[in-house]
Coordinates of C-alpha atoms and ligand atoms in Angstrom, one line a residue:
X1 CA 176.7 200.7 -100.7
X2 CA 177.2 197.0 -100.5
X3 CA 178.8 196.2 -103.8
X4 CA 180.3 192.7 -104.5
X5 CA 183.8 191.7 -103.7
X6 CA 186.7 190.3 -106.2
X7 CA 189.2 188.1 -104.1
X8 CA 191.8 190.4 -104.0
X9 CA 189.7 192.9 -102.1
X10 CA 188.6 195.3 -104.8
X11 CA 185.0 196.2 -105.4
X12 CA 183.5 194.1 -108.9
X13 CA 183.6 197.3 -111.1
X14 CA 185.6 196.5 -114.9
X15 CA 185.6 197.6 -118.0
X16 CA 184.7 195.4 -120.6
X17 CA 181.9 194.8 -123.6
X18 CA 178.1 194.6 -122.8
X19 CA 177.6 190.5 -123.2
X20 CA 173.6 190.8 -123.4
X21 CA 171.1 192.4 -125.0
X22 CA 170.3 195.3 -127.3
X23 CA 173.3 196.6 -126.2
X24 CA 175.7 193.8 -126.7
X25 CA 179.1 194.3 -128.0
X26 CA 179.3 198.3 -126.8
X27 CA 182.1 199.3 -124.3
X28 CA 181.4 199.6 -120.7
X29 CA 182.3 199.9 -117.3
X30 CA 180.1 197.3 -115.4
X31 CA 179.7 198.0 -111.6
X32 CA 178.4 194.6 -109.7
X33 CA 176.1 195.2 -106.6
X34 CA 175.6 192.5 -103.9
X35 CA 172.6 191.4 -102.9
X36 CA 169.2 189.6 -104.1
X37 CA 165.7 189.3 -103.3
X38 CA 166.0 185.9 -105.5
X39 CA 167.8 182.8 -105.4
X40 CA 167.7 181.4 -108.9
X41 CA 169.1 177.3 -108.9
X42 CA 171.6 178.5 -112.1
X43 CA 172.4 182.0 -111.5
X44 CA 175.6 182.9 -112.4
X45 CA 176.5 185.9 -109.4
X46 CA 175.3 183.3 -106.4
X47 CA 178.4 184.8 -104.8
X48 CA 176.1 188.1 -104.4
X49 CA 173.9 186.2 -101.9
X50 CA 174.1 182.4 -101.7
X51 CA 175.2 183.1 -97.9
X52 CA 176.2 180.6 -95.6
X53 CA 173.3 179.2 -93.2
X54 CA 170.9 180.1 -95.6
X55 CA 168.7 177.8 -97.2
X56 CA 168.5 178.4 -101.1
X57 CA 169.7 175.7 -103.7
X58 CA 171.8 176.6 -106.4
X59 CA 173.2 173.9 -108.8
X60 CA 176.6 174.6 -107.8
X61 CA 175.8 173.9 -104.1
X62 CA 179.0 176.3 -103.1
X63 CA 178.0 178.5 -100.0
X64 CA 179.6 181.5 -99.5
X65 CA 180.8 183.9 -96.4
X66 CA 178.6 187.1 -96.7
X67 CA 181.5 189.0 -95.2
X68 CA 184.1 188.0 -97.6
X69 CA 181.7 188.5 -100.6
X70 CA 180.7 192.5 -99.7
X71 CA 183.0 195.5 -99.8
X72 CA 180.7 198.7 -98.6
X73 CA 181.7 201.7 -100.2
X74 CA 179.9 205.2 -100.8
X75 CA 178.8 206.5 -103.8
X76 CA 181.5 209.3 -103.3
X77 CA 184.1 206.6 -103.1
X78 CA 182.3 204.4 -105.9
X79 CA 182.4 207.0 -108.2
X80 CA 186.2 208.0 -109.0
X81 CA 186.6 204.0 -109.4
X82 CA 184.0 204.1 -111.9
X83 CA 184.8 207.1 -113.9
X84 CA 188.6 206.2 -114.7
X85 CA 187.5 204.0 -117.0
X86 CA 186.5 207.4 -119.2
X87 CA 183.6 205.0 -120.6
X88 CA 180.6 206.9 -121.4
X89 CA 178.4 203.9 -121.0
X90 CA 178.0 202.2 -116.9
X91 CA 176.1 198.8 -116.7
X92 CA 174.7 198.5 -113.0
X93 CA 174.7 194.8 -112.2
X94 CA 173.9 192.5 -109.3
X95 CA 172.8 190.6 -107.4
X96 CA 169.4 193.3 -107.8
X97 CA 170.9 196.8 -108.2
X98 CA 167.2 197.8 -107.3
X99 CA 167.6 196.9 -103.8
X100 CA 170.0 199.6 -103.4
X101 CA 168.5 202.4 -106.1
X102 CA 168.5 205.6 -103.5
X103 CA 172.6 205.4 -103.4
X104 CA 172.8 204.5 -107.1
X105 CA 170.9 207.8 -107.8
X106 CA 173.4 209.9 -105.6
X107 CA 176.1 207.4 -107.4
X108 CA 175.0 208.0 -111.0
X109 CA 174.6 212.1 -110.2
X110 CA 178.0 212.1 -109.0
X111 CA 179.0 210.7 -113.0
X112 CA 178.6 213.7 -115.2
X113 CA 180.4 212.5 -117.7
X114 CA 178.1 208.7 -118.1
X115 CA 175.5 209.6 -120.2
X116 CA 174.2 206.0 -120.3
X117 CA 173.4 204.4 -117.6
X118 CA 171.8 200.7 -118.5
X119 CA 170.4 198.8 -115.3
X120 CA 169.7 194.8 -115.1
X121 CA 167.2 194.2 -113.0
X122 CA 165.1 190.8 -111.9
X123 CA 161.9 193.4 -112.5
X124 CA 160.6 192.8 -109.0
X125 CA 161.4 196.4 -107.4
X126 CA 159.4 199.2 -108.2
X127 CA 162.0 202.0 -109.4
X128 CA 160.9 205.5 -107.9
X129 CA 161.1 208.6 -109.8
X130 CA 164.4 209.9 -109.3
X131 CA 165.9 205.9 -110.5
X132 CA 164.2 206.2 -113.5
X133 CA 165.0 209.8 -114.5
X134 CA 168.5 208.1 -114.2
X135 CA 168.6 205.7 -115.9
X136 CA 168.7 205.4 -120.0
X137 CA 168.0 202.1 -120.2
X138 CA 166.4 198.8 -118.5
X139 CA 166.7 195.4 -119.3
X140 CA 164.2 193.7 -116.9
X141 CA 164.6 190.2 -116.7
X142 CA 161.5 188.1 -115.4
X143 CA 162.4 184.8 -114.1
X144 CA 160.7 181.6 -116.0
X145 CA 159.9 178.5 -113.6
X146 CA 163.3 177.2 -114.9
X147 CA 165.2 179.5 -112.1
X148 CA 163.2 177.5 -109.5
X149 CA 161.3 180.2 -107.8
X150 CA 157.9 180.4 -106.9
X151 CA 155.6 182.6 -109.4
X152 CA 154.0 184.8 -106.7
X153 CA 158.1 185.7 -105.7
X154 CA 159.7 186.2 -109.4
X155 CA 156.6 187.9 -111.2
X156 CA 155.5 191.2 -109.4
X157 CA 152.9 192.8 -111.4
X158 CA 152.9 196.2 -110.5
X159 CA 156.6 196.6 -111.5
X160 CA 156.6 194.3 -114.5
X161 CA 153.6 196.9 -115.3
X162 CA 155.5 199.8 -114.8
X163 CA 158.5 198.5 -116.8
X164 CA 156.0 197.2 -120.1
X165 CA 155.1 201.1 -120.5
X166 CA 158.9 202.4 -120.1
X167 CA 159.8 203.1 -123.6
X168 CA 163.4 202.0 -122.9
X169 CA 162.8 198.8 -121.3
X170 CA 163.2 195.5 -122.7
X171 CA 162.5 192.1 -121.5
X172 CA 164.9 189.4 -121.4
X173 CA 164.3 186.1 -120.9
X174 CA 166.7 182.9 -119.3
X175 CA 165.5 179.8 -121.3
X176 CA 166.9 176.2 -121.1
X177 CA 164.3 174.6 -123.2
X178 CA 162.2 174.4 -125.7
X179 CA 158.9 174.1 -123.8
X180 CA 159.3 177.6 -121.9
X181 CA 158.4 179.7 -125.1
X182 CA 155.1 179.2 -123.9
X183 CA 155.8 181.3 -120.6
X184 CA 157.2 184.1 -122.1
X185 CA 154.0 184.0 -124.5
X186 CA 152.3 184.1 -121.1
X187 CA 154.2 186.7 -120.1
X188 CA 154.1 188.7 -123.7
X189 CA 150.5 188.5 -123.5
X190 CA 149.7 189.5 -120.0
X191 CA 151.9 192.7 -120.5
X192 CA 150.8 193.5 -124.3
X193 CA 155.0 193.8 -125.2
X194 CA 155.9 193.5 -128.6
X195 CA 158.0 190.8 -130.0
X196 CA 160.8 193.0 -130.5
X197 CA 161.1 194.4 -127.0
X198 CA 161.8 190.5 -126.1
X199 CA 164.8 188.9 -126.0
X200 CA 165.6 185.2 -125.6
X201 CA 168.8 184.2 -123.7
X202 CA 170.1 180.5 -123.6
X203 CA 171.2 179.8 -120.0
X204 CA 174.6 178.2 -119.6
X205 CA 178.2 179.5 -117.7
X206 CA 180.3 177.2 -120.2
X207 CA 179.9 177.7 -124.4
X208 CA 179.4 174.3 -125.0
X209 CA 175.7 174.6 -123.3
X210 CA 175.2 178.0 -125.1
X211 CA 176.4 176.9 -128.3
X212 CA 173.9 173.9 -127.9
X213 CA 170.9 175.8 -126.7
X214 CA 171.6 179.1 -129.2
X215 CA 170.9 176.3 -132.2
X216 CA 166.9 175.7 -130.8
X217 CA 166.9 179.0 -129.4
X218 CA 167.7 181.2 -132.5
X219 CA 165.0 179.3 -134.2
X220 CA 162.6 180.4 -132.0
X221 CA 163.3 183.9 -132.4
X222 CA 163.1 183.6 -136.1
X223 CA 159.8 182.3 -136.1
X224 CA 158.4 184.2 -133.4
X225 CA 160.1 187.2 -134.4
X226 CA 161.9 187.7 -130.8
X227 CA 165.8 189.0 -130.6
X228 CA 168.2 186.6 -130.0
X229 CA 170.6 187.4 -127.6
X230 CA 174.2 185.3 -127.1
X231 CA 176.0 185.5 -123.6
X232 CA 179.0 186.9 -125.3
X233 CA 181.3 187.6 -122.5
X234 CA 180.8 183.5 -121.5
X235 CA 182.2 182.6 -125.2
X236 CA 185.0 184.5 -124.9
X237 CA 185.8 184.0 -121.6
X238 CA 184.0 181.4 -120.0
X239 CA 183.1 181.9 -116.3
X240 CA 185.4 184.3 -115.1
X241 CA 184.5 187.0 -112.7
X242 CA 185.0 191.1 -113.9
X243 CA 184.8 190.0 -117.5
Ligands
SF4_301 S1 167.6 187.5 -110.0 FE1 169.6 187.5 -111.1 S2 171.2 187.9 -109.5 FE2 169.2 187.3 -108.5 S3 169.4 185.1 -108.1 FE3 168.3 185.4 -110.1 S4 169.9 185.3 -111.7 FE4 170.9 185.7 -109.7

């Protein structure tokens, strides 16, 4: 499995709190996968597939050497790494975990003792049957225009489908301003979800910008009768990697 690399050489797994979504604040062992079918302009992983010689923008502008980014590793070598945290809840992160969901499902079968098993996904891969009987919990998030990618490449409606009639899927949503609630009322509509199965994220990789952003943002949920949802791992620790 291609799984993304910290510096000193060790796969991107930690233990830490969930920082998003209806599961924020609860204990878990996070396990970062590389690679993306996407290339948002703000994303805060670019080091999962912003390669050198490739083409994508990202408002960083740092490139980075695919080979130094990726430690492979099998699930039967993933999983000891994973289950010494003795956390009973794994968050599989990217990149787009989806692109590599036939190891994940020998992975997560190999963890007996995980009961939860929460993915993050971009919602563009279909999950087959076996992914989903794995998984406890998804929280698919649909890239707005904001991200910089074209509609037909960020919204695939088959699996955006598939996830709005999962009864444990939620939908959360990167906003920057004000004038994108009327996308994800787009988006609400076309996939008949109800208010409280949407959450609205401020983007931002310092707390300054969140902070800013949360004040409009929350509002918005109030009124609209969304979930808010902070990036609590960025205002405690800021940008910092396996945190
Ligand atoms: S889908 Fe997620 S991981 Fe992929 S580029 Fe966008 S923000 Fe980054």
């Amino acid at each position: 499995m291609k799984v993304a690399r910290l510096p000193d050489g060790s796969p991107e797994i930690f233990h830490t709190l969930q920082g998003e979504g209806p599961s924020l604040g609860a204990p878990a062992t996070f396990l970062r996968l590389s690679l993306c079918n996407l290339h948002c302009c703000w994303c805060d992983t670019p080091y999962t597939w912003n390669w050198e010689g490739t083409p994508w923008p990202h408002q960083d502008g740092t490139k980075f050497a695919r080979t130094e980014q990726i430690i492979e590793l099998t699930p039967t070598q993933l999983a000891p790494l994973i289950s010494r945290h003795q956390c009973n809840r794994l968050v599989l992160t990217g990149g787009e975990p989806l692109l590599q969901q036939k190891e994940l499902v020998e992975l997560t079968r190999l963890l007996p003792d995980v009961p939860f098993i929460e993915v993050e996904t971009n919602g563009t891969q279909i999950p087959d049957d076996d992914f989903l009987a794995q998984s406890t919990r998804f929280n698919v998030s649909p890239k707005l225009s904001n991200s910089g990618m074209a509609e037909k490449l960020r919204l695939h409606h088959e699996a955006l489908s598939l996830f709005s009639s999962h009864p444990e899927a939620i939908f959360k949503f990167v906003v920057c301003s004000r004038a994108e609630l009327e996308e994800v009322q787009s988006l609400q509509d076309r996939f008949q979800l109800s208010p409280d199965r949407i959450f609205l994220m401020p983007e931002g990789r310092d707390p300054a910008t969140l902070h800013d952003r949360s004040l409009w943002l929350a509002e918005i949920c109030r009124d609209h009768g969304y979930r808010f949802s902070p990036r609590l791992h960025v205002l405690l620790w800021g940008n910092t990697r396996a945190k």
